[in-house]
Short mmCIF file of C-alpha atoms and ligand atoms in Angstrom, two decimals:
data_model
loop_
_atom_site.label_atom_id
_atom_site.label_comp_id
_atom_site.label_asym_id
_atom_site.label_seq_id
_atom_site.Cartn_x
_atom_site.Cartn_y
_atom_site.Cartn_z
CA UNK A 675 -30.04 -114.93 29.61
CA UNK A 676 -27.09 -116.86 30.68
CA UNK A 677 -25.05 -116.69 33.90
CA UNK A 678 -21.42 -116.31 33.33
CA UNK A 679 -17.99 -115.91 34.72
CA UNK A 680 -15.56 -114.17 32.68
CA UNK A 681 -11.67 -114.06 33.98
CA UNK A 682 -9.08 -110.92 32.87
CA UNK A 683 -5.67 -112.22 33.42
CA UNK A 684 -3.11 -109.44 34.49
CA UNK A 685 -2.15 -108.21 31.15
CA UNK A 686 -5.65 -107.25 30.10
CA UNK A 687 -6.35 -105.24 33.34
CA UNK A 688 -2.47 -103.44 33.01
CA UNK A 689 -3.35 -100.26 32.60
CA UNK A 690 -6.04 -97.48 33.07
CA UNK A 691 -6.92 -97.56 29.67
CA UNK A 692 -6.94 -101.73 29.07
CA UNK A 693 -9.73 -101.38 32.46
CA UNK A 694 -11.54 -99.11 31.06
CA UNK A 695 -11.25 -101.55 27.61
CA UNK A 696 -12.88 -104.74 29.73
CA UNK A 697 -15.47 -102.34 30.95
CA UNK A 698 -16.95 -101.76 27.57
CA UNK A 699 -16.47 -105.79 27.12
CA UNK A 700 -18.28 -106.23 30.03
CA UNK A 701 -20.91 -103.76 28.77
CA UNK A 702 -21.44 -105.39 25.80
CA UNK A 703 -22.38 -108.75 27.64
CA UNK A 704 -24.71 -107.38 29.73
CA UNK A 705 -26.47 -105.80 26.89
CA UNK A 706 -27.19 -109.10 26.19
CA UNK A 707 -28.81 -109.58 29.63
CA UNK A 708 -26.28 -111.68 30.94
CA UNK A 709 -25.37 -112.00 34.35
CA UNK A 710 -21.47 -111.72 34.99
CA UNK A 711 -18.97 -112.97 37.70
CA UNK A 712 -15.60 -111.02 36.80
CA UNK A 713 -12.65 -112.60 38.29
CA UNK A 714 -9.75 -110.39 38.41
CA UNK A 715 -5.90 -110.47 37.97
CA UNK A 716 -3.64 -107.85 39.31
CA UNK A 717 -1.92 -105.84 36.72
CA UNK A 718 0.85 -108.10 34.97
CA UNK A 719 4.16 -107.82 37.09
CA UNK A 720 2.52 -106.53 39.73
CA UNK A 721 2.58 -109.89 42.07
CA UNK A 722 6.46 -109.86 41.51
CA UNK A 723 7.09 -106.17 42.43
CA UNK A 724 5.05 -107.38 45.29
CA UNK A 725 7.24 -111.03 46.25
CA UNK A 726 10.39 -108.63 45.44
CA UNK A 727 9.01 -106.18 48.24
CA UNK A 728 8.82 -108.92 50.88
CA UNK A 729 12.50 -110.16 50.19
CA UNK A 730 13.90 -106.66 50.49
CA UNK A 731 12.68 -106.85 53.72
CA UNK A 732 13.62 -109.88 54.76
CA UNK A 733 13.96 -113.66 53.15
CA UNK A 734 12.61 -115.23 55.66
CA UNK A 735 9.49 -112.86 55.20
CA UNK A 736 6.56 -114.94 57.53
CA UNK A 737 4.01 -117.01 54.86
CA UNK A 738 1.35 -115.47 56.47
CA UNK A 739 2.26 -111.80 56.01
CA UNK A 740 3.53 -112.51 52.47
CA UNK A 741 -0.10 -113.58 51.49
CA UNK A 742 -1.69 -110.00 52.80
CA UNK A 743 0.67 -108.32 50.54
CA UNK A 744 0.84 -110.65 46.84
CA UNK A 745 -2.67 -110.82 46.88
CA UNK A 746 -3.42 -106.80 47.37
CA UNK A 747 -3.04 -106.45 43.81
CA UNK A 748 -6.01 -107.88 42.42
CA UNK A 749 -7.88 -105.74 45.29
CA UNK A 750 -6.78 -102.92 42.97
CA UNK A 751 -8.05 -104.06 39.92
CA UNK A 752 -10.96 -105.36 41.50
CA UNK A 753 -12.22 -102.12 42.53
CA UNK A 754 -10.78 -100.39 39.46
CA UNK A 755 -12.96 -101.91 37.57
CA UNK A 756 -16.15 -101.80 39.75
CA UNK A 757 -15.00 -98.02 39.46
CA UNK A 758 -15.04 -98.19 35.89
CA UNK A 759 -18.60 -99.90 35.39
CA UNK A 760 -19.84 -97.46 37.62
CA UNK A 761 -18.90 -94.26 35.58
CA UNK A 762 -20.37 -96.17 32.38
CA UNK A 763 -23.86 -96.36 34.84
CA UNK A 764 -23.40 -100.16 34.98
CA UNK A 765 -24.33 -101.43 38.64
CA UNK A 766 -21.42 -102.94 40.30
CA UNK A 767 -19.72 -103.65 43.06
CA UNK A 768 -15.82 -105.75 44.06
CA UNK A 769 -16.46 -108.37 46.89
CA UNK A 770 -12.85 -109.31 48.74
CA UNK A 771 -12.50 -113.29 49.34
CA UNK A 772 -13.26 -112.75 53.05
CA UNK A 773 -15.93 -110.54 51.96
CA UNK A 774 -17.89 -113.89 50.10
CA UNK A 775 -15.96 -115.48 51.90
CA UNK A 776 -13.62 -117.92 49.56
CA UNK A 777 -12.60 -120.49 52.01
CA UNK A 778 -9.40 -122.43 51.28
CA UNK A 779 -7.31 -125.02 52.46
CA UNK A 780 -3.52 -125.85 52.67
CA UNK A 781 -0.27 -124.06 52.98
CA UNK A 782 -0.22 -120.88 52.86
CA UNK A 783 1.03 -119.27 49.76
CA UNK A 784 -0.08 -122.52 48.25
CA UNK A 785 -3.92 -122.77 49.51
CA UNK A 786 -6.51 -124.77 47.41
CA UNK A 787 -10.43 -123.21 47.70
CA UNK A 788 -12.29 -125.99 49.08
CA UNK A 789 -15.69 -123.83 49.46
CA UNK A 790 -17.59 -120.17 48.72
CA UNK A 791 -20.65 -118.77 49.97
CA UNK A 792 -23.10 -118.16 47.16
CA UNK A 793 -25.67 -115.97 49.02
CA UNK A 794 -24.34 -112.66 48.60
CA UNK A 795 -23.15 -113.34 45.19
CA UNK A 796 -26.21 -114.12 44.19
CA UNK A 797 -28.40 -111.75 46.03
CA UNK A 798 -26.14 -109.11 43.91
CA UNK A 799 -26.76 -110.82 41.20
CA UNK A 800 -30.59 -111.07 41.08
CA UNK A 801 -30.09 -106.98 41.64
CA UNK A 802 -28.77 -106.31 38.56
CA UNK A 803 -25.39 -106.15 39.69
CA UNK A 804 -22.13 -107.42 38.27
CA UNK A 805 -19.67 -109.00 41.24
CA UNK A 806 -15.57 -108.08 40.36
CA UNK A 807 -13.89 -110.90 42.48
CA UNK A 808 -10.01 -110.94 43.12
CA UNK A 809 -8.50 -114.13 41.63
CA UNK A 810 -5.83 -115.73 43.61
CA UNK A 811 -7.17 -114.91 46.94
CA UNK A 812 -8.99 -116.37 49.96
CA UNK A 813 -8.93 -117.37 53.11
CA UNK A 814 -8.05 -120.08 55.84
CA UNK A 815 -10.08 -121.68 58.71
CA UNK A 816 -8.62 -119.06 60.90
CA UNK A 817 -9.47 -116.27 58.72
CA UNK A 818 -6.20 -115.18 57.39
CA UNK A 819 -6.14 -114.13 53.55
CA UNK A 820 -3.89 -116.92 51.49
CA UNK A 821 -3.32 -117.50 47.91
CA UNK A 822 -3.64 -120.40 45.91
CA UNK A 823 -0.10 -120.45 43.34
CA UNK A 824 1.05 -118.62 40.59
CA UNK A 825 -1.63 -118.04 37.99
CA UNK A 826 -3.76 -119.37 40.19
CA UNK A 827 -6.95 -116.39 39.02
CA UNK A 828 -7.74 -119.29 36.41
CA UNK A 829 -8.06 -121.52 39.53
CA UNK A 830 -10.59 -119.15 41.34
CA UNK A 831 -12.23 -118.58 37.78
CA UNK A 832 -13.32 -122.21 37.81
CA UNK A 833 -13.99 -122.64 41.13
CA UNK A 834 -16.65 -119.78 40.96
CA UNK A 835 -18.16 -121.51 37.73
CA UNK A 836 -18.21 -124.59 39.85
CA UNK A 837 -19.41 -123.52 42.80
CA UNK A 838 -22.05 -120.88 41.27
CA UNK A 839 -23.14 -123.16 38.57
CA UNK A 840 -22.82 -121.00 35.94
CA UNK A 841 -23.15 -121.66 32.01
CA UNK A 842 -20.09 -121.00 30.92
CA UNK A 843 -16.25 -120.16 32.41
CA UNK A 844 -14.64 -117.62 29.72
CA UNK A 845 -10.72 -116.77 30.29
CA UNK A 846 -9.44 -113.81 29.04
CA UNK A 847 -5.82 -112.95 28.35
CA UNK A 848 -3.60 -111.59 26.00
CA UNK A 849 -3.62 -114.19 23.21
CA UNK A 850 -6.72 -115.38 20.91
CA UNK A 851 -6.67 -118.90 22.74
CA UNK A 852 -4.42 -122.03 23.39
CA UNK A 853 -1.47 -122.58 20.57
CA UNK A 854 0.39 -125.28 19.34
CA UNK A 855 3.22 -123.64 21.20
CA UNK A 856 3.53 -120.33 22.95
CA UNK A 857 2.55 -117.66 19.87
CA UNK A 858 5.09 -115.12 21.67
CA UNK A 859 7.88 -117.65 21.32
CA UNK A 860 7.26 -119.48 18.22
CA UNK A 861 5.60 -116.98 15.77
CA UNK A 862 4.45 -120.10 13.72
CA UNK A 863 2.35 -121.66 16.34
CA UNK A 864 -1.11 -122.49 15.30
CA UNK A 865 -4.38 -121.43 17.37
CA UNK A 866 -5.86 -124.60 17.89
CA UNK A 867 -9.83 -124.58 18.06
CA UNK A 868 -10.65 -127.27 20.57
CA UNK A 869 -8.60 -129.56 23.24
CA UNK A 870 -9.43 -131.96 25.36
CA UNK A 871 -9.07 -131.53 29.52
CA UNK A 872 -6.47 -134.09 29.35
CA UNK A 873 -4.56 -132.67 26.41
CA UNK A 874 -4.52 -129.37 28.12
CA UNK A 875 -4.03 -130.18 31.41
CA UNK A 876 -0.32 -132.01 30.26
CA UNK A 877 0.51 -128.96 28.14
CA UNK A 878 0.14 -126.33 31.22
CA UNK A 879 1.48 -128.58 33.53
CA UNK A 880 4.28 -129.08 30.98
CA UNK A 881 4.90 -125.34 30.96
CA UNK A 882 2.08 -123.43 28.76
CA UNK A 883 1.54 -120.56 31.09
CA UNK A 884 -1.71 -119.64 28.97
CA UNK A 885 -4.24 -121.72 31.49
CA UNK A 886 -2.76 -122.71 35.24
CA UNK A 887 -2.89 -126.27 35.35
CA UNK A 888 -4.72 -126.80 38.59
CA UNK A 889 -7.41 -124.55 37.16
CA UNK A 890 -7.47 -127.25 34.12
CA UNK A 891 -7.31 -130.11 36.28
CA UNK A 892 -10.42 -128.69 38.37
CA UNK A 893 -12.48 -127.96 35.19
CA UNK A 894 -11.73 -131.87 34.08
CA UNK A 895 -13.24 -133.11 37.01
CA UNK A 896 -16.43 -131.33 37.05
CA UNK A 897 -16.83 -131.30 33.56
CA UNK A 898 -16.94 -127.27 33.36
CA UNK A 899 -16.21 -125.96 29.41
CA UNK A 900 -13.84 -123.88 29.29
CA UNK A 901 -13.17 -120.84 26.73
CA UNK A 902 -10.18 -119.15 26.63
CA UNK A 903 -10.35 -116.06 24.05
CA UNK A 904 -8.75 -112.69 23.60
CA UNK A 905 -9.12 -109.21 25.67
CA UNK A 906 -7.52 -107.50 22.53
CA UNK A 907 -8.95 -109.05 19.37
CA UNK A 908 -12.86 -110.90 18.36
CA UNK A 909 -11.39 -114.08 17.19
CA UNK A 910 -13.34 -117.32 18.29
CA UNK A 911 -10.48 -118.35 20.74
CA UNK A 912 -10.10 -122.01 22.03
CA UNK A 913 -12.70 -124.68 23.72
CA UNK A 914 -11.51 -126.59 26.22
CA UNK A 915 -13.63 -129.59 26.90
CA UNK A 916 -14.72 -133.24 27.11
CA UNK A 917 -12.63 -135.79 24.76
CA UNK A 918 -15.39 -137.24 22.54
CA UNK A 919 -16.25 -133.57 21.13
CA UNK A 920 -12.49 -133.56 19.47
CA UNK A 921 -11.21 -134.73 15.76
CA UNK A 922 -7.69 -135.96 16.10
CA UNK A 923 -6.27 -135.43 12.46
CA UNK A 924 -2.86 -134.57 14.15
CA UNK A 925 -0.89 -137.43 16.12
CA UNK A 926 0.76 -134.09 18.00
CA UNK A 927 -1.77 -130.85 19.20
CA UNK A 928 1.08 -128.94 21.05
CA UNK A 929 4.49 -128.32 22.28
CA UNK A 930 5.75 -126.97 25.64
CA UNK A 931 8.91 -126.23 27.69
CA UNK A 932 9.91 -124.98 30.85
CA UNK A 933 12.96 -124.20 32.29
CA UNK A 934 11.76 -125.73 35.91
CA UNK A 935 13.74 -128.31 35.91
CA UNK A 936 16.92 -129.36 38.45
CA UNK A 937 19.22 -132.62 37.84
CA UNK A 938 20.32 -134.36 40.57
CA UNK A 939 22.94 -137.51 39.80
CA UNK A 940 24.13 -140.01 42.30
CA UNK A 941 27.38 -142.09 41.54
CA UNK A 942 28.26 -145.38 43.00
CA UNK A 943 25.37 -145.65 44.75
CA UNK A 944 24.92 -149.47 46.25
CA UNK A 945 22.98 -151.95 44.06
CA UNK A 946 20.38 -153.65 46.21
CA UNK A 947 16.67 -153.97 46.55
CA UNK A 948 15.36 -151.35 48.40
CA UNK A 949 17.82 -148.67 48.05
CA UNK A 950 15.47 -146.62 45.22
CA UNK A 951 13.04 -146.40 48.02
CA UNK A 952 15.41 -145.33 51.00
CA UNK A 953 16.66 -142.47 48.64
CA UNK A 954 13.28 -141.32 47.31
CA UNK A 955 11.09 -141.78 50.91
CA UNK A 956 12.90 -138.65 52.41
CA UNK A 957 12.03 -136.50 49.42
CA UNK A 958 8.46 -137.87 49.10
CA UNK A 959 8.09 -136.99 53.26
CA UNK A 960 9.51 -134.14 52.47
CA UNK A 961 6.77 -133.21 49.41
CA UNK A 962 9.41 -133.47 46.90
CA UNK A 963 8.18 -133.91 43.73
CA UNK A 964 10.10 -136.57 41.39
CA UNK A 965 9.67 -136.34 38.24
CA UNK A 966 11.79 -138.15 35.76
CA UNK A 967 13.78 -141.34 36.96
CA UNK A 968 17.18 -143.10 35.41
CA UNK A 969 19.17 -145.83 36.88
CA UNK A 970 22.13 -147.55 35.10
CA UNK A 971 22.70 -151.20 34.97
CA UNK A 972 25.07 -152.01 37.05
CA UNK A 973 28.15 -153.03 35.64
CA UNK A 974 30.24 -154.75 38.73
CA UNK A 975 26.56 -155.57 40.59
CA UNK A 976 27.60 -153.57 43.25
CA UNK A 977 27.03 -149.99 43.06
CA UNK A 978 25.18 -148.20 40.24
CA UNK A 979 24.24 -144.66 39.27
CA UNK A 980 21.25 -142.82 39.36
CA UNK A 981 19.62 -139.81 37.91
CA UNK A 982 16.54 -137.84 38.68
CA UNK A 983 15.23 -134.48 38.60
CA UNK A 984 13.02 -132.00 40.73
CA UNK A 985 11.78 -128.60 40.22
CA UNK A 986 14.72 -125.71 40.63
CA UNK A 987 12.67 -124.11 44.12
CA UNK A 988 13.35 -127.87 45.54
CA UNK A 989 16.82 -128.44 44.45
CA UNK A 990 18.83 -127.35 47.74
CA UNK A 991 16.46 -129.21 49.90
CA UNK A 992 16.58 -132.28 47.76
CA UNK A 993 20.65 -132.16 48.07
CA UNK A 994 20.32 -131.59 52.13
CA UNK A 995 18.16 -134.27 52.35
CA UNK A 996 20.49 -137.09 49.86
CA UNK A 997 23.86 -135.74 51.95
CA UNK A 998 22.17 -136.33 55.34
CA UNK A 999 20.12 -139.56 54.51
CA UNK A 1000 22.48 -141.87 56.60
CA UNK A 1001 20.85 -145.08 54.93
CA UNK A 1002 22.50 -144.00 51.47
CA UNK A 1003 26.09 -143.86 50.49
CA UNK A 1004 27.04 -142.26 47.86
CA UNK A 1005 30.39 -141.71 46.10
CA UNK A 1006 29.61 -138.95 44.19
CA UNK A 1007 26.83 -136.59 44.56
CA UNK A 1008 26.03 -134.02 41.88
CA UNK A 1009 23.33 -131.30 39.85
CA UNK A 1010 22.83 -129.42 37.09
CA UNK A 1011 20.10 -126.72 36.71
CA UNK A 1012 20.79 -124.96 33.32
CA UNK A 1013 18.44 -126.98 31.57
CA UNK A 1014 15.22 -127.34 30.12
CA UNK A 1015 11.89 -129.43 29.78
CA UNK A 1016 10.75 -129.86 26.13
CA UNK A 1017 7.33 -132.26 25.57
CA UNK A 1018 5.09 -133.09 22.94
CA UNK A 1019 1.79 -133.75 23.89
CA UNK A 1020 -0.84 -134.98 21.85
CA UNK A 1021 -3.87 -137.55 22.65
CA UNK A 1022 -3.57 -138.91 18.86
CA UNK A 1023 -0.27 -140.88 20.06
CA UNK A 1024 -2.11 -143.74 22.00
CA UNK A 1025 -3.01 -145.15 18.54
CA UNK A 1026 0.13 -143.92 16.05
CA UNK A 1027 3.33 -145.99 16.31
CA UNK A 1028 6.76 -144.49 16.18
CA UNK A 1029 6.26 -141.15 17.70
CA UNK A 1030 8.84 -141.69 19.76
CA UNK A 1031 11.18 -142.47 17.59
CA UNK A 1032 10.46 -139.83 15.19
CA UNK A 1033 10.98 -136.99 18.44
CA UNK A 1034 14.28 -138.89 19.01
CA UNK A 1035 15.57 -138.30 15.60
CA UNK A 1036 14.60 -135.07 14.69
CA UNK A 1037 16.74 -133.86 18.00
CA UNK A 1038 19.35 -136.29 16.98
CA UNK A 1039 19.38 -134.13 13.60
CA UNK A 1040 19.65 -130.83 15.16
CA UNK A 1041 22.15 -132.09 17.32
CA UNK A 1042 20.86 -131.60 20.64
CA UNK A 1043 21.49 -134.06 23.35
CA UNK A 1044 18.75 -135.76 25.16
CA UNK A 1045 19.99 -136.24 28.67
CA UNK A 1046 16.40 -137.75 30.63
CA UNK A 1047 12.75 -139.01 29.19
CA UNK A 1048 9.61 -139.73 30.48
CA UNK A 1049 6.55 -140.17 28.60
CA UNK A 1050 2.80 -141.23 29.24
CA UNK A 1051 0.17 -141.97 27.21
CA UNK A 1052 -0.08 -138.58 25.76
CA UNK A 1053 3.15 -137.26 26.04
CA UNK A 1054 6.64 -137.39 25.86
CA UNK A 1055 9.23 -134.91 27.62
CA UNK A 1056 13.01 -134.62 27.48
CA UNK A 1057 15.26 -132.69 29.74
CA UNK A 1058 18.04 -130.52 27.52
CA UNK A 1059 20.73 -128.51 28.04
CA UNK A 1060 18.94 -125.15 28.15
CA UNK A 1061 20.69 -122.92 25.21
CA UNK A 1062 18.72 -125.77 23.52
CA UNK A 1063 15.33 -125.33 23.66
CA UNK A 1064 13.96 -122.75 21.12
CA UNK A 1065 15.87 -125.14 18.91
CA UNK A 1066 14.20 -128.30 19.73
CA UNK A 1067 10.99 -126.24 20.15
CA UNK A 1068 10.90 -125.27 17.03
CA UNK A 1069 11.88 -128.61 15.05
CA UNK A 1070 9.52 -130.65 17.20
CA UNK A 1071 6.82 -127.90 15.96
CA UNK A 1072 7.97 -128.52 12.72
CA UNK A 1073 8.17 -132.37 11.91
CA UNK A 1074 5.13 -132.94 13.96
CA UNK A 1075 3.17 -130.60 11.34
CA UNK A 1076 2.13 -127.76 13.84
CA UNK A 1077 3.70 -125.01 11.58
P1 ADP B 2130 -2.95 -113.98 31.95
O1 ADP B 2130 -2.24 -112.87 32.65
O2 ADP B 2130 -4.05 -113.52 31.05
O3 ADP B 2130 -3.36 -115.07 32.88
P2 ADP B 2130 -0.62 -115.49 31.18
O4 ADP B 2130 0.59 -114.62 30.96
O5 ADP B 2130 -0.72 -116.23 32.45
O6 ADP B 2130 -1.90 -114.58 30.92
O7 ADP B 2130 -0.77 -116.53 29.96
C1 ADP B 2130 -0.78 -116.06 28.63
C2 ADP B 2130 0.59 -116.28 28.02
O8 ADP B 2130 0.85 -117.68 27.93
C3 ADP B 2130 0.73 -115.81 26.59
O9 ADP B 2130 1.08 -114.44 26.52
C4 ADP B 2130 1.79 -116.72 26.01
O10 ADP B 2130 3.05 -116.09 25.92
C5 ADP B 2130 1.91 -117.86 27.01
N1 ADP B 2130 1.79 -119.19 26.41
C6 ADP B 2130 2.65 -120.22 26.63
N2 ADP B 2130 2.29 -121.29 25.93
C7 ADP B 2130 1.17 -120.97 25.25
C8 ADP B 2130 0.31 -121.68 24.34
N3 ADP B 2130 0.53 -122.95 24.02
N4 ADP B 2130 -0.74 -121.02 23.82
C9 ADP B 2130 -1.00 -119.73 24.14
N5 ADP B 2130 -0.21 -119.01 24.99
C10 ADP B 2130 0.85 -119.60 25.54
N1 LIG B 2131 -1.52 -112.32 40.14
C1 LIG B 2131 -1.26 -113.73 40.34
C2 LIG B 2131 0.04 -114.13 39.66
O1 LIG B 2131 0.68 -113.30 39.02
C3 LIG B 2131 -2.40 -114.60 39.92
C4 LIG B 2131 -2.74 -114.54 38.44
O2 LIG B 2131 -2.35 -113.61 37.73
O3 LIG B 2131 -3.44 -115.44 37.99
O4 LIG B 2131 0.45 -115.25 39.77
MG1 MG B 2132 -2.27 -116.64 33.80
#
């Protein structure tokens, strides 16, 4: 007998008939004596008709309200499915975060769980009963509801594993695991059978929706296993896990995009120490986040230009903030947002030269233009112009041998 939490993303509880679907999955398990902890999405495009709600009442729709309503619709499916255990005589019963409670931390609309009470859970547990848990939801100190970021049911998933020691964290969504690239995109992409934490963690932070990165991130530092499979089909699915458990045959395991990305330029800007840090001390205050970073030589050692980018939601702030820093002139301030994020991410790069090169060229041959780069040990991104990226996508998937 095994204790286990199993997570439906929103897809696989998006209709009457794909609940009733996980019920029988969840049947199944406990056939096996298992005792389940069912995380819950709300039903895929639900938590936008909700946002979309809010803004038709107002924009400025208060952070504290807007967490009541986008996390009401995993209540739904929460007791939906309770519901549908029930009429199959399974012994269940939904538990709301501030039922548990789920305590969190943070902004709202942007809360981390810190800490959940494990009595109840348990006590239900030891009954005979399965627990249906809303993902994305929990509350503050105060004991208003928040929610913890887009996707973030994968983030409660592993918390729960965490925090109730269970023996295994299985996601469940609407593809049979992690790909070399998303399957619904790139129809060649390759399920790939087991990735590290690290190599994971850089592909959904670099844009593979499949697993929220925080979630990953979370999992890496406990050391929880994770095992994302299909709702729809029996196939073995993906393990994510420890390094040491992995063959690297392939210098490259995956390739994302995103189209997050914002480009802010700065011409003329003076050339002296310290002015990088007056420019980028603002946005940092401000919880800007940076990502990539170019500055041109200067070529009269006076003034120079720089380039950098943020995520779209944080380009007008970032703009505000350059135009009224008084400690920075600029001549020319400007931004570009139609663009993309392309990486390749692979932990087989730290020991094969040239990978770098060989990314470079292959775009060179298509004829795409690179316009900013960053890479790590494991990765390398480029920023494109966006009517770009299937493109690139697809000959990076290509020449790296991911087809
Ligand atoms: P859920 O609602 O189950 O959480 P998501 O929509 O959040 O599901 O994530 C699953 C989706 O992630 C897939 O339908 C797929 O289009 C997308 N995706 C992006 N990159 C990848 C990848 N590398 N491997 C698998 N799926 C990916
Ligand atoms: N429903 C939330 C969202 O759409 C959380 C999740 O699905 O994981 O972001
Ligand atoms: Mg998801």
């Amino acid at each position: 007998m095994a204790k286990k939490v199993l997570k439906f993303g929103g897809t696989s509880v998006g209709s009457i008939d794909r609940i009733i679907r996980v019920s029988k999955l969840i049947q199944d398990e406990t056939k096996k004596g298992n005792k389940l902890v069912v995380i819950v999405s709300a039903m895929s495009g639900k938590t936008d008709e909700l946002l979309s709600l809010s803004k038709s009442i107002s924009k400025d729709f208060s952070d504290r309200e807007l967490d009541v309503l986008v996390t009401s619709g995993e209540q739904v499916t929460a007791s939906l499915l309770a519901g549908a255990l029930n009429k199959l005589g399974i012994k269940s019963r939904s538990l709301m975060s501030w039922q548990i409670p789920i305590l969190t931390e943070g902004k709202h609309n942007n809360s981390r769980i810190i800490n959940m009470s494990t009595d109840k859970i348990n006590e239900y547990l030891n009954n005979g009963e399965i627990v249906i848990i809303p993902g994305f939801q929990g509350i503050s100190k105060i004991g208003d509801l928040t929610s913890i970021g887009r996707g973030g049911s994968d983030a409660t998933a592993v918390a729960v594993a965490k925090l109730l020691n269970t023996d295994s964290c299985e996601i469940y969504t609407d593809v049979d695991g992690v790909y070399s690239s998303d399957p619904n995109k790139i129809p060649v992409a390759k399920k790939i059978d087991k990735i590290s934490y690290e190599e994971m963690l850089e592909l959904s932070s670099l844009g593979a929706k499949v697993m929220q990165s925080s979630a990953v991130q979370t999992a890496m530092m406990y050391s929880i296993p994770l095992h994302v499979k299909s709702t729809f089909t029996n196939r073995e699915g993906t393990k994510i896990f420890t390094e040491k458990n992995i063959d690297y045959s392939k210098v490259v395991t995956g390739v994302a995009y995103s189209k997050n990305d914002a480009k802010i330029t700065l011409l003329g800007v003076q050339d002296k120490p310290g002015i990088a840090a007056e420019i980028f001390e603002p946005l940092g205050n401000a919880r800007i986040n940076v990502d990539m970073v170019i500055q041109n030589v200067s070529s009269d050692s006076k003034t120079t230009d720089l380039t950098f980018t943020v995520k779209r939601e944080d380009l007008e702030e970032s703009l505000n903030i350059i135009k009224n820093n008084k400690k920075v002139h600029v001549k020319e301030l400007s931004h570009r947002t139609n663009l993309s994020k392309v990486s390749i991410v692979g932990a087989g790069m730290v020991t094969t030269p040239g990978v770098t090169y060989k990314m470079f060229r292959a775009l060179a041959d298509e004829k795409i233009n690179i316009l900013a780069i960053s890479t790590s040990e494991i990765k390398i991104s480029v920023i494109l112009e966006e009517k770009d990226t299937l493109k690139a996508v697809k000959k990076l998937h290509n020449i790296f041998e991911l087809d």
